[in-house]
CSV table of C-alpha atoms and ligand atoms in Angstrom, one decimal:
chain,number,residue,atom,x,y,z
A,1,MET,CA,-0.1,0.0,0.2
A,2,SER,CA,1.2,3.6,0.7
A,3,ARG,CA,3.2,2.8,3.7
A,4,HIS,CA,6.7,3.8,2.1
A,5,GLU,CA,5.5,6.7,0.1
A,6,PRO,CA,6.4,10.3,0.9
A,7,LYS,CA,3.7,11.6,3.1
A,8,GLY,CA,1.4,14.2,1.8
A,9,ILE,CA,1.7,13.8,-1.9
A,10,ARG,CA,-1.3,13.4,-3.9
A,11,GLN,CA,-0.2,10.2,-5.6
A,12,GLU,CA,-0.2,8.7,-2.1
A,13,GLN,CA,-3.9,8.9,-1.9
A,14,PHE,CA,-4.8,6.9,-4.8
A,15,LEU,CA,-2.2,4.1,-5.0
A,16,ASP,CA,-5.0,1.7,-5.4
A,17,VAL,CA,-6.2,3.0,-8.6
A,18,VAL,CA,-8.3,0.5,-10.6
A,19,SER,CA,-9.3,0.7,-14.2
A,20,ARG,CA,-12.7,2.0,-15.3
A,21,ASP,CA,-14.0,-1.6,-15.8
A,22,GLU,CA,-12.8,-2.9,-12.6
A,23,ALA,CA,-14.2,-0.1,-10.8
A,24,GLU,CA,-17.6,-0.9,-12.3
A,25,ALA,CA,-17.2,-4.5,-11.7
A,26,ARG,CA,-16.4,-4.5,-8.0
A,27,PHE,CA,-19.2,-1.8,-7.7
A,28,SER,CA,-21.8,-4.0,-9.0
A,29,ARG,CA,-20.7,-7.1,-7.3
A,30,HIS,CA,-21.7,-5.7,-4.1
A,31,LEU,CA,-25.1,-4.4,-5.2
A,32,LYS,CA,-28.5,-5.9,-6.0
A,33,LEU,CA,-28.9,-4.2,-9.3
A,34,GLU,CA,-32.7,-4.7,-9.5
A,35,PRO,CA,-36.1,-2.5,-8.8
A,36,LEU,CA,-36.6,-1.8,-5.2
A,37,GLY,CA,-40.4,-2.7,-5.1
A,38,GLU,CA,-43.6,-1.8,-6.8
A,39,GLU,CA,-46.5,0.3,-5.8
A,40,MET,CA,-50.1,1.0,-7.5
A,41,VAL,CA,-50.6,4.7,-8.6
A,42,GLY,CA,-53.7,6.2,-10.3
A,43,LEU,CA,-53.6,7.4,-13.9
A,44,GLY,CA,-53.4,10.9,-12.7
A,45,GLU,CA,-50.2,10.4,-10.9
A,46,CYS,CA,-48.5,7.7,-13.1
A,47,ARG,CA,-46.8,10.0,-15.7
A,48,GLY,CA,-43.2,9.7,-15.9
A,49,ARG,CA,-43.3,6.4,-13.7
A,50,VAL,CA,-41.8,3.2,-14.8
A,51,LEU,CA,-44.2,0.6,-15.6
A,52,ALA,CA,-43.5,-2.6,-13.1
A,53,ARG,CA,-45.8,-5.2,-14.9
A,54,ASP,CA,-46.8,-5.8,-18.5
A,55,VAL,CA,-50.5,-4.5,-18.9
A,56,ALA,CA,-52.8,-6.9,-20.8
A,57,ALA,CA,-56.3,-5.6,-21.9
A,58,ARG,CA,-59.1,-7.0,-20.1
A,59,VAL,CA,-61.5,-5.7,-22.7
A,60,ASP,CA,-61.9,-5.4,-26.4
A,61,VAL,CA,-61.4,-2.0,-27.9
A,62,PRO,CA,-63.7,-1.2,-29.6
A,63,GLY,CA,-66.0,-3.1,-27.4
A,64,PHE,CA,-68.5,-3.5,-30.1
A,65,ASP,CA,-68.8,-3.2,-34.0
A,66,ARG,CA,-68.4,0.7,-34.4
A,67,SER,CA,-69.2,3.1,-37.1
A,68,ASN,CA,-66.4,5.5,-38.0
A,69,VAL,CA,-68.7,8.0,-40.0
A,70,ASP,CA,-71.9,9.6,-39.8
A,71,GLY,CA,-74.4,8.0,-42.3
A,72,PHE,CA,-76.4,4.9,-42.7
A,73,ALA,CA,-75.9,1.3,-41.7
A,74,VAL,CA,-76.6,-1.0,-44.5
A,75,ARG,CA,-76.2,-4.5,-46.1
A,76,ALA,CA,-73.5,-3.9,-48.8
A,77,GLU,CA,-75.2,-6.4,-51.0
A,78,ASP,CA,-78.2,-4.1,-51.4
A,79,LEU,CA,-75.8,-1.3,-52.8
A,80,VAL,CA,-74.2,-3.4,-55.5
A,81,GLY,CA,-74.4,-1.3,-58.7
A,82,ALA,CA,-75.6,1.9,-57.1
A,83,ARG,CA,-74.2,4.9,-59.0
A,84,PRO,CA,-75.0,8.6,-59.0
A,85,ASP,CA,-77.1,8.2,-62.1
A,86,ALA,CA,-78.5,5.0,-60.6
A,87,PRO,CA,-79.1,5.3,-56.6
A,88,ARG,CA,-80.5,2.6,-54.6
A,89,ARG,CA,-83.3,3.6,-52.5
A,90,LEU,CA,-83.2,2.0,-48.9
A,91,ALA,CA,-86.0,2.3,-46.3
A,92,LEU,CA,-85.3,3.7,-43.0
A,93,SER,CA,-85.6,1.1,-40.1
A,94,GLY,CA,-87.0,3.6,-37.7
A,95,GLU,CA,-84.2,3.5,-35.4
A,96,LEU,CA,-81.5,6.4,-34.7
A,97,LEU,CA,-78.2,5.0,-33.6
A,98,THR,CA,-76.4,7.8,-31.9
A,99,PRO,CA,-73.4,6.8,-29.6
A,100,GLY,CA,-74.3,5.0,-26.6
A,101,VAL,CA,-77.4,3.6,-27.9
A,102,ARG,CA,-77.9,0.0,-28.1
A,103,PRO,CA,-79.7,-1.1,-31.4
A,104,THR,CA,-82.7,-3.1,-30.7
A,105,ARG,CA,-83.7,-4.2,-34.2
A,106,GLU,CA,-82.0,-6.3,-36.7
A,107,LEU,CA,-81.5,-4.5,-40.0
A,108,LYS,CA,-83.5,-6.1,-42.8
A,109,PRO,CA,-82.5,-6.5,-46.5
A,110,GLY,CA,-83.4,-3.3,-48.3
A,111,ALA,CA,-83.2,-1.1,-45.1
A,112,ALA,CA,-80.9,1.4,-43.9
A,113,THR,CA,-80.5,3.0,-40.1
A,114,PRO,CA,-79.2,6.4,-39.5
A,115,ILE,CA,-76.0,6.1,-37.4
A,116,ALA,CA,-73.6,8.6,-36.0
A,117,THR,CA,-69.7,8.4,-35.7
A,118,GLY,CA,-69.2,6.1,-32.7
A,119,GLY,CA,-72.5,4.5,-33.2
A,120,MET,CA,-73.1,0.7,-32.5
A,121,ILE,CA,-73.6,-1.2,-35.7
A,122,PRO,CA,-77.0,-3.0,-35.6
A,123,ARG,CA,-77.2,-6.8,-36.4
A,124,GLY,CA,-77.8,-7.5,-40.0
A,125,ALA,CA,-75.7,-4.5,-41.2
A,126,ASP,CA,-72.2,-5.0,-42.4
A,127,ALA,CA,-71.3,-1.4,-43.6
A,128,VAL,CA,-71.8,2.3,-43.1
A,129,VAL,CA,-72.4,4.7,-46.3
A,130,MET,CA,-71.3,8.2,-45.6
A,131,ILE,CA,-74.3,10.8,-45.4
A,132,GLU,CA,-72.3,12.7,-48.1
A,133,THR,CA,-73.0,9.8,-50.7
A,134,THR,CA,-77.0,9.9,-49.6
A,135,ASP,CA,-80.0,12.0,-50.4
A,136,PRO,CA,-82.9,11.9,-48.2
A,137,VAL,CA,-86.2,10.8,-49.5
A,138,GLY,CA,-88.8,12.2,-47.2
A,139,ASP,CA,-88.8,10.9,-43.7
A,140,ALA,CA,-88.9,7.2,-44.5
A,141,ALA,CA,-86.2,6.5,-47.0
A,142,VAL,CA,-82.9,7.5,-48.4
A,143,ASP,CA,-81.0,7.2,-51.8
A,144,VAL,CA,-77.7,5.8,-51.8
A,145,ARG,CA,-75.4,7.0,-54.7
A,146,GLN,CA,-72.6,4.6,-54.3
A,147,ALA,CA,-71.8,1.0,-54.0
A,148,ILE,CA,-69.8,-0.1,-51.0
A,149,ALA,CA,-67.6,-3.0,-49.7
A,150,SER,CA,-68.7,-5.0,-46.8
A,151,GLY,CA,-67.0,-3.7,-43.7
A,152,ALA,CA,-66.6,-0.2,-45.0
A,153,ALA,CA,-66.4,2.4,-42.3
A,154,ILE,CA,-66.8,-0.2,-39.4
A,155,SER,CA,-64.3,-0.8,-36.8
A,156,SER,CA,-65.0,-4.2,-35.7
A,157,THR,CA,-64.9,-5.3,-32.1
A,158,GLY,CA,-61.4,-5.9,-30.6
A,159,SER,CA,-59.9,-4.6,-33.8
A,160,ASP,CA,-57.9,-1.9,-31.9
A,161,ILE,CA,-57.0,-4.1,-28.7
A,162,ALA,CA,-58.2,-7.6,-28.4
A,163,ALA,CA,-59.0,-8.6,-24.9
A,164,GLY,CA,-55.9,-10.5,-23.6
A,165,GLU,CA,-53.4,-8.6,-25.7
A,166,THR,CA,-50.4,-6.9,-24.0
A,167,VAL,CA,-50.5,-3.2,-24.6
A,168,LEU,CA,-47.7,-1.9,-22.5
A,169,ARG,CA,-44.5,-3.7,-21.3
A,170,ARG,CA,-42.7,-3.6,-17.9
A,171,GLY,CA,-40.0,-0.9,-18.1
A,172,VAL,CA,-41.7,1.7,-20.2
A,173,VAL,CA,-41.8,5.3,-18.8
A,174,LEU,CA,-45.3,6.3,-19.0
A,175,ALA,CA,-46.3,9.0,-21.0
A,176,SER,CA,-49.4,10.8,-22.1
A,177,ARG,CA,-50.2,8.3,-24.9
A,178,ASP,CA,-49.5,5.4,-22.6
A,179,ILE,CA,-52.1,6.8,-20.0
A,180,ALA,CA,-54.6,7.3,-23.0
A,181,LEU,CA,-54.2,3.4,-23.7
A,182,LEU,CA,-54.5,2.5,-20.1
A,183,ALA,CA,-57.7,4.5,-19.9
A,184,ALA,CA,-59.0,3.1,-23.1
A,185,ILE,CA,-59.0,-0.4,-21.5
A,186,GLY,CA,-60.5,0.7,-18.5
A,187,GLU,CA,-57.7,0.6,-16.1
A,188,SER,CA,-57.8,3.4,-13.5
A,189,ALA,CA,-54.4,2.6,-11.7
A,190,VAL,CA,-51.1,0.8,-12.5
A,191,ALA,CA,-48.2,-0.9,-11.0
A,192,VAL,CA,-45.1,1.0,-11.3
A,193,PHE,CA,-41.7,0.6,-9.6
A,194,ARG,CA,-41.1,2.4,-6.3
A,195,LYS,CA,-38.9,5.4,-6.9
A,196,PRO,CA,-35.4,5.1,-5.5
A,197,ARG,CA,-34.7,7.5,-2.8
A,198,VAL,CA,-31.2,9.3,-3.3
A,199,ALA,CA,-29.9,11.5,-0.8
A,200,ILE,CA,-27.6,14.2,-2.0
A,201,LEU,CA,-24.8,16.1,0.0
A,202,SER,CA,-22.4,18.6,-1.3
A,203,THR,CA,-19.2,18.8,0.9
A,204,GLY,CA,-16.8,21.5,1.4
A,205,ASP,CA,-16.2,24.7,3.5
A,206,GLU,CA,-16.2,26.8,0.4
A,207,LEU,CA,-19.5,26.0,-0.9
A,208,VAL,CA,-22.5,28.4,-0.9
A,209,ALA,CA,-26.1,27.6,-2.0
A,210,PRO,CA,-27.2,29.4,-5.2
A,211,GLY,CA,-29.0,32.5,-4.2
A,212,ALA,CA,-26.9,33.3,-1.0
A,213,PRO,CA,-24.4,36.1,-0.6
A,214,ILE,CA,-21.1,34.8,-1.9
A,215,ARG,CA,-17.6,36.0,-0.5
A,216,PRO,CA,-14.4,35.7,-2.4
A,217,GLY,CA,-12.9,32.3,-2.1
A,218,GLN,CA,-16.4,30.6,-2.0
A,219,VAL,CA,-18.2,28.9,-4.7
A,220,PHE,CA,-21.8,28.1,-5.5
A,221,ASP,CA,-22.8,24.6,-5.0
A,222,SER,CA,-23.5,23.4,-8.6
A,223,ASN,CA,-23.2,19.7,-8.1
A,224,GLY,CA,-26.0,19.5,-5.5
A,225,PRO,CA,-28.7,20.9,-7.8
A,226,MET,CA,-27.2,19.2,-10.8
A,227,LEU,CA,-27.3,15.7,-9.1
A,228,ALA,CA,-30.9,16.5,-7.8
A,229,ALA,CA,-32.1,17.0,-11.3
A,230,ALA,CA,-30.0,14.1,-12.7
A,231,VAL,CA,-31.6,11.9,-10.1
A,232,ALA,CA,-35.0,13.1,-11.1
A,233,GLU,CA,-34.2,12.4,-14.7
A,234,LEU,CA,-33.6,8.9,-13.9
A,235,GLY,CA,-36.9,8.2,-12.1
A,236,CYS,CA,-35.6,8.5,-8.6
A,237,ALA,CA,-36.7,10.7,-5.9
A,238,ALA,CA,-33.9,13.3,-4.9
A,239,ILE,CA,-33.6,14.1,-1.0
A,240,PRO,CA,-31.5,17.3,-1.3
A,241,LEU,CA,-29.5,17.7,2.0
A,242,GLY,CA,-27.7,20.8,1.0
A,243,ILE,CA,-24.4,21.6,1.9
A,244,VAL,CA,-22.1,20.3,4.8
A,245,GLY,CA,-18.8,21.8,5.7
A,246,ASP,CA,-15.6,19.7,6.1
A,247,ASP,CA,-16.3,18.6,9.8
A,248,PHE,CA,-15.8,15.0,10.3
A,249,GLN,CA,-18.6,14.6,13.0
A,250,ARG,CA,-21.3,16.5,11.2
A,251,MET,CA,-20.8,14.7,8.0
A,252,ALA,CA,-20.7,11.5,9.6
A,253,ASP,CA,-24.0,12.3,11.4
A,254,MET,CA,-25.3,13.5,7.9
A,255,ILE,CA,-24.5,10.3,6.0
A,256,ASP,CA,-26.0,8.3,8.7
A,257,SER,CA,-29.3,9.9,8.7
A,258,ALA,CA,-29.1,10.1,4.9
A,259,LEU,CA,-28.6,6.1,5.1
A,260,ALA,CA,-31.7,5.9,7.1
A,261,ALA,CA,-34.0,7.9,4.7
A,262,ALA,CA,-32.5,7.0,1.4
A,263,ASP,CA,-31.7,3.9,-0.9
A,264,VAL,CA,-28.6,5.6,-2.2
A,265,VAL,CA,-26.3,8.4,-0.7
A,266,LEU,CA,-24.4,10.6,-3.1
A,267,LEU,CA,-21.9,13.1,-1.9
A,268,SER,CA,-19.5,15.4,-4.1
A,269,GLY,CA,-16.3,16.8,-2.9
A,270,GLY,CA,-13.7,15.8,-0.3
A,271,THR,CA,-12.8,12.3,-1.7
A,272,SER,CA,-9.2,12.7,-1.3
A,273,LYS,CA,-7.4,11.6,1.7
A,274,GLY,CA,-5.7,14.9,2.2
A,275,ALA,CA,-6.3,17.4,5.3
A,276,GLY,CA,-9.8,19.0,4.8
A,277,ASP,CA,-11.1,16.1,2.7
A,278,VAL,CA,-13.4,14.8,5.3
A,279,ALA,CA,-16.3,12.9,3.2
A,280,TYR,CA,-13.7,10.0,2.4
A,281,ARG,CA,-12.8,9.7,6.1
A,282,ALA,CA,-16.7,9.6,6.9
A,283,VAL,CA,-17.2,6.9,4.4
A,284,GLU,CA,-14.1,4.9,5.5
A,285,ARG,CA,-16.0,4.0,8.6
A,286,PHE,CA,-17.9,1.3,7.1
A,287,SER,CA,-16.8,-2.1,6.4
A,288,ASP,CA,-19.8,-4.2,5.2
A,289,PRO,CA,-17.9,-3.9,2.6
A,290,GLY,CA,-17.6,-0.2,2.9
A,291,VAL,CA,-15.1,1.4,0.3
A,292,VAL,CA,-14.8,-0.8,-2.6
A,293,VAL,CA,-13.0,1.7,-5.0
A,294,HIS,CA,-11.0,4.8,-4.3
A,295,GLY,CA,-9.4,6.0,-7.4
A,296,VAL,CA,-10.1,5.1,-10.8
A,297,ALA,CA,-7.8,5.3,-14.0
A,298,LEU,CA,-9.8,7.9,-15.8
A,299,LYS,CA,-9.9,11.4,-16.8
A,300,PRO,CA,-12.0,13.3,-15.6
A,301,GLY,CA,-12.9,11.5,-12.4
A,302,LYS,CA,-9.9,9.9,-10.8
A,303,PRO,CA,-10.7,10.6,-7.1
A,304,LEU,CA,-14.1,8.7,-7.5
A,305,CYS,CA,-15.0,6.8,-4.4
A,306,LEU,CA,-17.6,4.0,-4.5
A,307,ALA,CA,-18.7,2.2,-1.1
A,308,VAL,CA,-21.5,0.1,-0.4
A,309,THR,CA,-22.9,-0.3,3.2
A,310,GLN,CA,-26.2,-1.9,4.2
A,311,GLY,CA,-26.5,-3.0,0.5
A,312,LYS,CA,-26.8,0.7,-0.4
A,313,PRO,CA,-24.5,2.6,-2.5
A,314,VAL,CA,-22.5,5.6,-1.0
A,315,VAL,CA,-20.7,7.4,-3.5
A,316,ILE,CA,-18.3,10.3,-3.2
A,317,LEU,CA,-18.1,12.1,-6.7
A,318,PRO,CA,-15.3,14.4,-7.3
A,319,GLY,CA,-15.7,17.7,-6.4
A,320,PHE,CA,-14.9,19.3,-10.0
A,321,PRO,CA,-18.3,19.7,-11.8
A,322,THR,CA,-17.4,18.1,-14.9
A,323,SER,CA,-15.6,15.1,-13.0
A,324,ALA,CA,-18.8,14.8,-10.8
A,325,THR,CA,-21.2,15.0,-13.7
A,326,PHE,CA,-19.1,12.4,-15.7
A,327,THR,CA,-18.6,9.7,-13.0
A,328,PHE,CA,-22.3,10.3,-12.0
A,329,HIS,CA,-23.3,9.2,-15.6
A,330,GLU,CA,-20.7,6.5,-15.8
A,331,PHE,CA,-20.8,4.8,-12.5
A,332,VAL,CA,-24.1,6.0,-10.7
A,333,ALA,CA,-26.6,6.3,-13.5
A,334,PRO,CA,-26.4,2.9,-14.4
A,335,ALA,CA,-27.1,1.5,-10.9
A,336,LEU,CA,-30.1,4.2,-10.3
A,337,ARG,CA,-31.5,3.0,-13.6
A,338,ALA,CA,-31.6,-0.5,-12.4
A,339,PHE,CA,-32.9,0.3,-9.0
A,340,ALA,CA,-35.6,2.4,-10.9
A,341,GLY,CA,-36.6,-0.5,-13.2
A,342,LEU,CA,-35.3,1.3,-16.3
A,343,PRO,CA,-33.6,-0.7,-19.0
A,344,PRO,CA,-29.9,0.0,-19.5
A,345,LEU,CA,-29.2,3.3,-21.4
A,346,ARG,CA,-28.2,2.6,-25.1
A,347,ARG,CA,-26.3,5.7,-26.0
A,348,ALA,CA,-26.0,6.8,-29.6
A,349,THR,CA,-22.5,7.4,-31.0
A,350,ARG,CA,-21.5,9.3,-34.0
A,351,SER,CA,-18.2,9.3,-35.8
A,352,ALA,CA,-16.3,12.6,-36.2
A,353,ARG,CA,-13.0,13.9,-37.1
A,354,LEU,CA,-10.8,15.5,-34.5
A,355,PRO,CA,-9.4,18.9,-35.8
A,356,VAL,CA,-6.5,19.4,-33.6
A,357,LYS,CA,-3.9,17.3,-32.0
A,358,LEU,CA,-5.0,16.1,-28.5
A,359,LYS,CA,-2.6,15.1,-25.7
A,360,SER,CA,-4.0,12.0,-23.5
A,361,GLU,CA,-2.9,11.0,-20.3
A,362,TYR,CA,-0.9,7.9,-20.5
A,363,GLY,CA,-2.2,5.2,-18.1
A,364,ARG,CA,-5.8,6.8,-17.9
A,365,THR,CA,-8.8,6.2,-19.8
A,366,THR,CA,-9.2,9.8,-21.1
A,367,TYR,CA,-12.4,11.1,-21.8
A,368,THR,CA,-12.7,14.5,-24.0
A,369,LEU,CA,-15.8,16.2,-24.0
A,370,VAL,CA,-16.5,17.8,-27.5
A,371,SER,CA,-18.8,20.0,-29.5
A,372,LEU,CA,-20.1,18.8,-32.6
A,373,ALA,CA,-20.3,20.8,-36.1
A,374,GLU,CA,-20.8,19.7,-39.6
A,375,SER,CA,-18.0,20.0,-41.8
A,376,ALA,CA,-17.9,21.3,-45.4
A,377,ASP,CA,-17.7,17.6,-46.7
A,378,GLY,CA,-21.0,16.7,-44.7
A,379,GLY,CA,-19.2,14.7,-41.9
A,380,LEU,CA,-18.8,15.6,-38.3
A,381,VAL,CA,-16.0,17.7,-36.6
A,382,ALA,CA,-15.6,17.2,-32.9
A,383,TYR,CA,-13.8,20.1,-31.2
A,384,PRO,CA,-12.7,19.6,-27.8
A,385,MET,CA,-14.4,21.7,-25.1
A,386,GLY,CA,-10.8,22.7,-23.8
A,387,LYS,CA,-11.9,23.8,-20.2
A,388,GLY,CA,-10.9,21.1,-18.2
A,389,SER,CA,-12.8,19.2,-15.4
A,390,GLY,CA,-13.3,22.1,-13.0
A,391,ALA,CA,-15.3,24.0,-15.6
A,392,VAL,CA,-19.3,23.6,-15.3
A,393,THR,CA,-19.6,24.6,-18.9
A,394,GLU,CA,-17.3,21.9,-20.1
A,395,PHE,CA,-20.1,19.0,-19.6
A,396,SER,CA,-23.2,21.3,-19.7
A,397,LEU,CA,-22.5,22.6,-23.1
A,398,ALA,CA,-20.8,19.5,-24.7
A,399,ASP,CA,-22.5,17.2,-27.3
A,400,GLY,CA,-20.7,14.1,-26.4
A,401,PHE,CA,-17.4,12.7,-25.6
A,402,PHE,CA,-14.8,10.0,-27.0
A,403,ALA,CA,-12.7,7.9,-24.7
A,404,THR,CA,-8.9,7.4,-25.6
A,405,PRO,CA,-7.6,4.1,-24.0
A,406,PRO,CA,-5.0,4.2,-21.1
A,407,GLY,CA,-2.0,3.2,-23.4
A,408,VAL,CA,-2.5,6.3,-25.9
A,409,GLU,CA,-0.5,9.3,-25.3
A,410,ALA,CA,-1.9,11.5,-28.2
A,411,VAL,CA,-4.5,11.5,-30.8
A,412,PRO,CA,-3.2,13.2,-34.0
A,413,ALA,CA,-5.1,15.9,-35.8
A,414,GLY,CA,-7.5,14.6,-38.4
A,415,ALA,CA,-8.1,11.4,-36.4
A,416,GLU,CA,-11.6,9.9,-36.6
A,417,VAL,CA,-13.1,9.5,-33.2
A,418,SER,CA,-16.3,7.8,-32.0
A,419,VAL,CA,-18.3,10.3,-30.0
A,420,THR,CA,-20.8,9.1,-27.7
A,421,LEU,CA,-23.8,11.5,-27.4
A,422,ILE,CA,-25.0,13.0,-24.1
A,423,GLY,CA,-28.4,14.2,-23.0
A,424,ARG,CA,-30.9,14.8,-25.7
A,425,ALA,CA,-29.2,14.5,-29.0
A,426,ARG,CA,-28.2,18.0,-29.9
A,427,GLU,CA,-28.3,19.0,-33.6
A,428,PRO,CA,-24.8,19.8,-35.0
A,429,ALA,CA,-24.1,23.4,-35.1
A,430,ASP,CA,-25.2,25.6,-38.2
A,431,LEU,CA,-22.5,27.8,-37.1
A,432,MET,CA,-19.6,27.2,-34.7
A,433,MET,CA,-17.8,30.1,-32.8
A,434,ILE,CA,-14.6,29.7,-31.3
A,435,GLY,CA,-12.7,32.2,-29.5
A,436,SER,CA,-12.7,34.7,-26.9
A,437,HIS,CA,-16.0,35.6,-25.0
A,438,CYS,CA,-17.7,38.8,-26.5
A,439,VAL,CA,-20.9,40.1,-25.2
A,440,GLY,CA,-22.0,41.7,-28.5
A,441,LEU,CA,-21.6,38.2,-30.0
A,442,ASP,CA,-23.9,36.8,-27.3
A,443,MET,CA,-26.7,39.3,-28.5
A,444,LEU,CA,-25.9,38.2,-32.2
A,445,ILE,CA,-26.2,34.5,-31.1
A,446,SER,CA,-29.3,34.9,-29.2
A,447,ARG,CA,-31.0,36.7,-32.2
A,448,LEU,CA,-29.9,34.0,-34.4
A,449,ALA,CA,-31.2,31.3,-32.1
A,450,ARG,CA,-34.6,33.1,-32.0
A,451,GLU,CA,-34.8,32.7,-35.8
A,452,GLY,CA,-34.1,29.1,-35.3
A,453,LEU,CA,-30.4,28.8,-36.2
A,454,ASN,CA,-28.3,26.6,-34.0
A,455,VAL,CA,-25.1,28.4,-33.0
A,456,LYS,CA,-22.5,27.0,-30.6
A,457,VAL,CA,-19.8,29.0,-29.1
A,458,LEU,CA,-16.5,27.6,-27.3
A,459,SER,CA,-15.3,30.5,-25.5
A,460,VAL,CA,-11.8,29.1,-25.1
A,461,GLY,CA,-10.3,32.6,-24.8
A,462,SER,CA,-6.6,33.1,-25.7
A,463,THR,CA,-5.1,30.7,-23.1
A,464,ALA,CA,-7.2,27.7,-23.3
A,465,ASN,CA,-6.2,25.1,-25.9
A,466,ALA,CA,-7.0,21.5,-26.3
A,467,THR,CA,-3.9,20.0,-25.0
A,468,SER,CA,-3.7,21.8,-21.8
A,469,PRO,CA,-3.4,19.3,-19.0
A,470,ALA,CA,-6.9,19.4,-17.2
A,471,SER,CA,-7.0,18.8,-13.7
A,472,ILE,CA,-8.3,15.5,-11.8
B,1,AMP,P1,-12.7,18.6,-3.8
B,1,AMP,O1,-13.1,17.3,-4.3
B,1,AMP,O2,-13.5,18.9,-2.2
B,1,AMP,O3,-11.2,18.7,-3.4
B,1,AMP,O4,-13.1,19.8,-4.7
B,1,AMP,C1,-12.5,20.0,-6.0
B,1,AMP,C2,-13.0,21.3,-6.5
B,1,AMP,O5,-14.3,21.1,-6.8
B,1,AMP,C3,-12.8,22.5,-5.6
B,1,AMP,O6,-12.5,23.5,-6.4
B,1,AMP,C4,-14.3,22.6,-5.0
B,1,AMP,O7,-14.6,24.0,-4.5
B,1,AMP,C5,-15.1,22.3,-6.0
B,1,AMP,N1,-16.4,21.8,-5.8
B,1,AMP,C6,-16.5,20.9,-4.6
B,1,AMP,N2,-17.8,20.6,-4.5
B,1,AMP,C7,-18.4,21.5,-5.3
B,1,AMP,C8,-19.9,21.6,-5.6
B,1,AMP,N3,-20.8,21.0,-5.0
B,1,AMP,N4,-20.4,22.5,-6.5
B,1,AMP,C9,-19.2,23.2,-7.4
B,1,AMP,N5,-18.1,23.0,-7.1
B,1,AMP,C10,-17.5,22.2,-6.1
B,2,MG,MG1,-13.6,20.0,-0.9
């Protein structure tokens, strides 16, 4: 271990650095990656919830042979040869079939029954002629100007959904159209997976809640609100616990009460073992198995700490916002999806060309966040964001990322890279601006955006460049 390393240097803290895949394997080995339970919810509350069981229809839809038009229920054979210049006269049956009315008479040959859209087809009828192709003849008869095929303008019983048919499958995130389906088959409530409860705690003496006054040296807590939203996006219930300073006892108490209230505990910041980094020490208390990974050979995100106690994940994400976001999506989100009953995410990739040479860190899987633009030849160009893992904008403005394996030191300019898209697939930019930030340009870009143009800006200033060594 680290015994004979000089004390206090940063490398000492992560001697047990493992590969990305090993970290994932160790973490999942100690977790039961499955939904946490089910509950019944009414149609009014189920939007956005994850369906826990397949739903089979208990009824036919439509539940009866139904007219799709306003017109007359007829026997198609009575209208063979009907033409505008040779209409067929049919006698009205005396019934009027508006929706909800149950026919009492069988339709006799040579007869027609007025019927409205949604009306129930009477026995004996096998088609409906549209009112537009008919002419009334007094109160007792109608002339039909067109022949019609048997079954025309009728939706037969069960043709939409047959009783017994599975209409929705487990794992679906219920949206309005699914709710329409459930309502149409008469279900008033459905079984959904219980939302995993995820406690979120930002750690650090320097952190201030957004909206509160800030002094020099302090930073707004962006990881906390980001994680609360990210967790909600994954169908979980966030329990935001705010900010705790670098105080061992307070942090330990907070973690203990978070464990009592939640299924997952997420901390950010303080993952190192250095002075002032208290979160790691507060998590190090657990031994069932407690910390399973501390230090992953990836960039950004090296100081990630993965622990499990009482069967619950306790994760300390790196404090740097991009590192926190990245490691959350790489290591925590898949577990949360499993707990929430969501299928694994299949992220889309796009092939793009790297316009600049990119230095990579030998020995670590390096992820480079990029912004995509279309090149003159119709392909895609991947511009590295170039701000490093300490930047909030690095992740929030990126279209995707590509990974460079641990054994690679540099990626040459012009290389093809496979970009994994993040978030909602953003369109490649119509116009890409790279350079120093400018307020005037901002106004211009807002104006272009209102007109529907997709303009992306990489405000890299004059100092940043894609090969600058990003921090942890
Ligand atoms: P740490 O992991 O505690 O060493 O923090 C690394 C860096 O991330 C420091 O610059 C912190 O100020 C910053 N940081 C830590 N937590 C947060 C947070 N919740 N929101 C924004 N920045 C943070
Ligand atoms: Mg800190």
